[in-house]
Coordinates of C-alpha atoms in Angstrom, one line a residue:
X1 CA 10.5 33.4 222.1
X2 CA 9.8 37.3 221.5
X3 CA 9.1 39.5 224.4
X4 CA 6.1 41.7 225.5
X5 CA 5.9 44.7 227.1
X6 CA 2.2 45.2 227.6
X7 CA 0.0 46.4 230.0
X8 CA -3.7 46.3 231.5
X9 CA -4.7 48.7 234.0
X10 CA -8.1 49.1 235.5
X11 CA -8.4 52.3 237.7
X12 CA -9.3 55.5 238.4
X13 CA -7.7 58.8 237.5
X14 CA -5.9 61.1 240.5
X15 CA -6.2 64.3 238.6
X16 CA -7.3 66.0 235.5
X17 CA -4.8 65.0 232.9
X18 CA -2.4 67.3 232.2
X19 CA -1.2 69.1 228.8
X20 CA 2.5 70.0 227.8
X21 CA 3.3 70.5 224.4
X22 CA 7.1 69.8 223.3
X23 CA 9.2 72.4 221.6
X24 CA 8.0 70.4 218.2
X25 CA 4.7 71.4 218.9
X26 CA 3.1 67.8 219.5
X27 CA 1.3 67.6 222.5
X28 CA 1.7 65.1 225.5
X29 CA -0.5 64.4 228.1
X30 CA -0.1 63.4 231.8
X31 CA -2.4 62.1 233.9
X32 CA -2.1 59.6 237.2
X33 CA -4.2 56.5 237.5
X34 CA -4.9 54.7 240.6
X35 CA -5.5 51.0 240.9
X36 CA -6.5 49.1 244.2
X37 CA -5.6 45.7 245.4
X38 CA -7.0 43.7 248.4
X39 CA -5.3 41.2 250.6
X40 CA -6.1 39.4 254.1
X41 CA -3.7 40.2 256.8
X42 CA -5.2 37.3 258.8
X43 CA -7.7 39.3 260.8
X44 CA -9.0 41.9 258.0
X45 CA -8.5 43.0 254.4
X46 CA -6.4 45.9 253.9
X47 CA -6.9 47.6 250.5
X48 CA -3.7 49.0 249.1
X49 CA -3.6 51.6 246.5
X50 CA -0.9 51.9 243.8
X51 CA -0.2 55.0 241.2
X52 CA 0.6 54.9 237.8
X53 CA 2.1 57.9 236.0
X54 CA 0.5 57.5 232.3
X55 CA 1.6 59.6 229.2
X56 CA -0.2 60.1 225.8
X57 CA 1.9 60.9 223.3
X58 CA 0.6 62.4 219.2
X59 CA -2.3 63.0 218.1
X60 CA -4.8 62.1 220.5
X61 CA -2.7 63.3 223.1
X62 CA -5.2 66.4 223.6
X63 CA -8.5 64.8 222.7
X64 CA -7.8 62.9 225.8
X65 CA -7.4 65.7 228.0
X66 CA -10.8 67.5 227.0
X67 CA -12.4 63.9 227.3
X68 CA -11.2 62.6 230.4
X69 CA -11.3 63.6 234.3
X70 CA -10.7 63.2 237.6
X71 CA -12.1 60.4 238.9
X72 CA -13.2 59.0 235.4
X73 CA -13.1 54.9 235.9
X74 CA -10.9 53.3 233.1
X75 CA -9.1 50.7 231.2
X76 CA -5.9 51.6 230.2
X77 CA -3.8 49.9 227.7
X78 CA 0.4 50.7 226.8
X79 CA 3.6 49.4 227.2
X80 CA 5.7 50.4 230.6
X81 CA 8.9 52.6 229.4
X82 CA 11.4 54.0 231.7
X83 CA 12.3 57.6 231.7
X84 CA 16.0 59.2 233.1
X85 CA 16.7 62.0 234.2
X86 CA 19.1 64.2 236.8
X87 CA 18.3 65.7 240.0
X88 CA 20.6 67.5 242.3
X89 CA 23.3 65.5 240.6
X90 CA 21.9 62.1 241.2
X91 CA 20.2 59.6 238.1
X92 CA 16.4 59.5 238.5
X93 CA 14.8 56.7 236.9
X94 CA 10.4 56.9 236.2
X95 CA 8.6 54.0 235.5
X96 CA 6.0 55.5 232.9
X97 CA 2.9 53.7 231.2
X98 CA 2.8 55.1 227.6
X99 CA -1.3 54.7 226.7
X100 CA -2.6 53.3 223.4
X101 CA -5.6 53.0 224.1
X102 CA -8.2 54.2 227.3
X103 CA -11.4 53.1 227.8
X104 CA -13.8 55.1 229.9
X105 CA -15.7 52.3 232.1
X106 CA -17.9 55.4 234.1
X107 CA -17.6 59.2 234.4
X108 CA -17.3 60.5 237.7
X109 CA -20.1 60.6 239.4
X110 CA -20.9 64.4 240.7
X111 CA -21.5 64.0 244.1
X112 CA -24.8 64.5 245.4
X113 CA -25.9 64.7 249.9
X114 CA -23.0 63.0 251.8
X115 CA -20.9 61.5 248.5
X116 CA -20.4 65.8 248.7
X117 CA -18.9 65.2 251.9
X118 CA -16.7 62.2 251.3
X119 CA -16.0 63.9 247.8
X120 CA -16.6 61.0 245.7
X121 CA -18.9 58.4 244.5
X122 CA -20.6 56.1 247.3
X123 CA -19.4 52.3 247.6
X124 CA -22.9 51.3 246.8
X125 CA -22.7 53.3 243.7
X126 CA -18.8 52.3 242.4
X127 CA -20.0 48.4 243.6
X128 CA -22.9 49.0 240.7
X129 CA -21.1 50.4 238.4
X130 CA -18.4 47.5 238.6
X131 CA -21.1 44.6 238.5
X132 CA -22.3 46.9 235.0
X133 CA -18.5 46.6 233.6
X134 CA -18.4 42.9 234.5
X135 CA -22.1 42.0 233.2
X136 CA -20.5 44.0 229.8
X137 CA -23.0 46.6 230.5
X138 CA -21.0 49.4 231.8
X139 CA -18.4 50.1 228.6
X140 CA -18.8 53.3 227.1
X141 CA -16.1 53.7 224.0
X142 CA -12.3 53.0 223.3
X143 CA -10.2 56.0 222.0
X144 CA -7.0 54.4 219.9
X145 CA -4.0 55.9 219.4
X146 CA -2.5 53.0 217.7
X147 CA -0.2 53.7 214.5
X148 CA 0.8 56.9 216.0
X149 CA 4.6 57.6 216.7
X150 CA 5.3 58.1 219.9
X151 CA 7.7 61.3 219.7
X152 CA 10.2 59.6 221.9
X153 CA 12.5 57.8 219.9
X154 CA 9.9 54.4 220.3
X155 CA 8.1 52.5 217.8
X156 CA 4.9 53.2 216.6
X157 CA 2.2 52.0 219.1

């Protein structure tokens, strides 16, 4: 049976993505996407968030940073790659979701009386825009970056 290392991720990003480009010129970009899970605790629900470091890697690498935001609401698809490195003498592993594709469910809303307040959207507002994504209303466009290498010593995505 062949293994899979895919990934579906449905959140929201932390921060403008970030450009670096590589001493071969090629571009990456960074960006952190959070994702939200609910569960009882027997007398309430508690929702916990979780991060995700993402990386684009070749082409579209900075077409995604001019397109995307904070706060943007998306689907993002990749494969979940470790990264090593050394700090203060000690191994540092990364758990890193390398994107092939991102789909922007809603732009961040700009915030408007209170939502200025609480620096977001409202829960009125995010609860419409999910019932939009789920009725198949609320998907804007897909950006690929499929067939490009991914500068790392991977396969193509």
């Amino acid at each position: 049976m062949k293994n899979t290392n895919h990934c579906v991720l449905h959140g929201w990003l932390g921060k403008d993505p970030e450009v670096r480009f590589r001493n071969s010129g090629g571009a990456t970009v960074l960006f952190s996407l959070c994702t939200n899970d609910d569960y009882h605790n027997g007398t309430e629900w508690v929702e916990v968030k979780e991060w995700h470091d993402c990386v684009v890697v070749g082409n579209a690498a900075e077409q995604y940073a001019e397109k995307y935001q904070q706060g943007d609401e998306v689907i993002v698809q990749g494969r979940v790659k470790p990264r090593f490195y050394e700090k203060n003498g000690q191994k540092v592993k990364v758990v890193e979701i390398y994107v092939s594709t991102m789909e922007l469910i809603a732009k961040r809303a700009k915030p408007i009386g209170n939502d200025q307040q609480r620096g977001g959207a409202s829960e009125g507002r995010k609860a419409e825009q999910r019932k939009q994504y789920q009725a198949g209303n609320g998907r804007q466009e897909v950006t690929s970056v499929a067939g490009l290498s991914d500068d790392y010593g991977g396969k193509n995505f």
